[in-house]
C-alpha positions as a LaTeX table, in Angstrom:
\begin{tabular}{lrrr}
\hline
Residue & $x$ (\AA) & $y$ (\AA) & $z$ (\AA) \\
\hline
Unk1 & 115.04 & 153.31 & 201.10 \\
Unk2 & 113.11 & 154.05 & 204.22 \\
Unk3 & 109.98 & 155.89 & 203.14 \\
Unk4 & 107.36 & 157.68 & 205.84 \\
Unk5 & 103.39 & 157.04 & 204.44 \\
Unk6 & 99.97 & 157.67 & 205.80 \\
Unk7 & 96.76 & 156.38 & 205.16 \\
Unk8 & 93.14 & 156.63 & 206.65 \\
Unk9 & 90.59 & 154.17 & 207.47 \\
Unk10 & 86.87 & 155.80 & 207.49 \\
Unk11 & 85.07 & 153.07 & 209.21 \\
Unk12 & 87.19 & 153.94 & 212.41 \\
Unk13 & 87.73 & 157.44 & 211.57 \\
Unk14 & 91.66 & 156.11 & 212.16 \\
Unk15 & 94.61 & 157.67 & 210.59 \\
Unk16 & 97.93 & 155.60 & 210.00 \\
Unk17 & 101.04 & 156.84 & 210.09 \\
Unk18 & 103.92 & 154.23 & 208.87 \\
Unk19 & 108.01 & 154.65 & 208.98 \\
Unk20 & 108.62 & 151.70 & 206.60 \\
Unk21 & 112.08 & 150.14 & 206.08 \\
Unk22 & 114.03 & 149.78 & 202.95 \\
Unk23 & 112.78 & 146.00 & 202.81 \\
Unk24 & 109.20 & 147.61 & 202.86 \\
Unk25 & 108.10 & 146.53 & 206.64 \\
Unk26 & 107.10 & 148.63 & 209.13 \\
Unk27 & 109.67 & 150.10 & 211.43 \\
Unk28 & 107.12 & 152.50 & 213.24 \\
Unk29 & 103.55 & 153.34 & 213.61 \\
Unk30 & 101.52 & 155.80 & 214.69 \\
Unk31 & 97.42 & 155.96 & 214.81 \\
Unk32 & 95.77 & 158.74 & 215.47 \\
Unk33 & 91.86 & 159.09 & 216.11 \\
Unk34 & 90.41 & 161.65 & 213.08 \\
Unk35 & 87.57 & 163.05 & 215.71 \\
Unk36 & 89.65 & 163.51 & 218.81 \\
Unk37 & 93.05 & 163.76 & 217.30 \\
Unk38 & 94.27 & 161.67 & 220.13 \\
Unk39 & 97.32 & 159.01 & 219.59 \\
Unk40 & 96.32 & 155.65 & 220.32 \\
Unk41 & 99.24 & 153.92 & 218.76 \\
Unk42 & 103.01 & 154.15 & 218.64 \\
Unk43 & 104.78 & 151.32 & 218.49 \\
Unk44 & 108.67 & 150.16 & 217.10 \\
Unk45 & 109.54 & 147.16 & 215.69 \\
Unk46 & 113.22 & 147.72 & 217.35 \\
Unk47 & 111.06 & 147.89 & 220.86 \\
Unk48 & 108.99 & 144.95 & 219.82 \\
Unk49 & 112.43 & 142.70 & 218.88 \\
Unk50 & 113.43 & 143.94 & 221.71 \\
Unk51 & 111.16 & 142.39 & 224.65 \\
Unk52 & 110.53 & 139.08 & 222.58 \\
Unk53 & 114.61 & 138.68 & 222.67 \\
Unk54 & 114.79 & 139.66 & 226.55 \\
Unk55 & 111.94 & 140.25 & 228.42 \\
Unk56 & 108.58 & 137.75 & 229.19 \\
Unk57 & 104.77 & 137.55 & 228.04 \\
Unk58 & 104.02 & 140.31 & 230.87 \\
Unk59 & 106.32 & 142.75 & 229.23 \\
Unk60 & 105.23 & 142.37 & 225.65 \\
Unk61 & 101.89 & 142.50 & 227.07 \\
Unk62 & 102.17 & 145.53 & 229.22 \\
Unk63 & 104.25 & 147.45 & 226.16 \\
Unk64 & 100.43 & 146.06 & 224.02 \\
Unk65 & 98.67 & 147.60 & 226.03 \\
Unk66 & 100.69 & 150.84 & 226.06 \\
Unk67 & 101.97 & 152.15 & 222.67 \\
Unk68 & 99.40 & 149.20 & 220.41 \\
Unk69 & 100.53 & 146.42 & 218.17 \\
Unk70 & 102.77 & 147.01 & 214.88 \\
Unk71 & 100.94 & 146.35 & 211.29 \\
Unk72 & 102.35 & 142.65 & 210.09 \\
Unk73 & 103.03 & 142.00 & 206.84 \\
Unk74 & 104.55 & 143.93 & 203.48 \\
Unk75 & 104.01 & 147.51 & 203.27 \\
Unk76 & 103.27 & 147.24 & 199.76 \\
Unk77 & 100.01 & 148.40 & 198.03 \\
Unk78 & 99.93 & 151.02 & 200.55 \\
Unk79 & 99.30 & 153.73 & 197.75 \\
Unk80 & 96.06 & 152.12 & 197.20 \\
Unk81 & 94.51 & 152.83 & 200.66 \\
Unk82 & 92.24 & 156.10 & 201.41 \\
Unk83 & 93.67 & 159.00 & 200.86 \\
Unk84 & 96.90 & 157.40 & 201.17 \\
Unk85 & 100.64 & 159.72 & 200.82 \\
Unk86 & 103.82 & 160.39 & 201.16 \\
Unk87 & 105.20 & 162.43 & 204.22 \\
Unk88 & 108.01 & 163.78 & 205.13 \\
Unk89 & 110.31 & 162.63 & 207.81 \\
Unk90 & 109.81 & 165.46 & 209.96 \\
Unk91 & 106.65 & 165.00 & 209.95 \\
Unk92 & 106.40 & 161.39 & 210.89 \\
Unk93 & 108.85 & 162.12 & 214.10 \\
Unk94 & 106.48 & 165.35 & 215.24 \\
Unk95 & 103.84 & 162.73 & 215.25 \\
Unk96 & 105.88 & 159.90 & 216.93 \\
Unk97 & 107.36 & 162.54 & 219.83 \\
Unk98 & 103.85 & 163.47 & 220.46 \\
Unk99 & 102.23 & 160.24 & 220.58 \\
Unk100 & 104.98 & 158.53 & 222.66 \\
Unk101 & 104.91 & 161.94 & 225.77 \\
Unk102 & 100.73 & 161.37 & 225.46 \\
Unk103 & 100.95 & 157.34 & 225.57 \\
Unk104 & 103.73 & 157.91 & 228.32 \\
Unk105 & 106.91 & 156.68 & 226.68 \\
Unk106 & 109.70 & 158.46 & 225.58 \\
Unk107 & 110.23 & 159.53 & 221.60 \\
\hline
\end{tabular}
């Protein structure tokens, strides 16, 4: 079951935002900067498969540098993470369709 999760990490004043499949990977992320609520992440694994299948080094690079790097590993444990939670779907896409128009891709 795909489940949508947040969590925050204080030292960079960062909140995560996580679409993780029913295997318990992540599918999507989003970060957000807590002082300037800014989007500086928001990346797809799909994308990510994507380019490594059919594109080069340059365009897995450029797409880096653009919407960030996915989390690797197992999703699980998240619960245990700073004022980690649940949220709902429709909240994880008004967060990825605003990240991807300010980090210039489309939702």
């Amino acid at each position: 079951m795909t489940t949508w999760f947040r969590t925050y990490y204080e030292d960079e004043d960062l909140w995560l935002y996580f679409e993780a499949d029913d295997e318990g990977w992540a599918a999507r992320q989003v970060e957000v900067r807590g002082q300037d609520p800014r989007p500086v992440t928001a990346v797809s694994l799909e994308e990510v498969l994507h380019l490594r299948d059919r594109d080069d080094l340059a365009a897995m690079a450029q797409y880096e540098r653009q919407f960030g790097v996915l989390a690797e590993g197992h999703m699980d444990g998240w619960r245990n993470q700073p004022q980690a939670a649940e949220i709902s779907v429709e909240e994880f896409e008004r967060l990825w369709a605003e990240a991807r128009r300010t980090l210039g891709g489309s939702a």
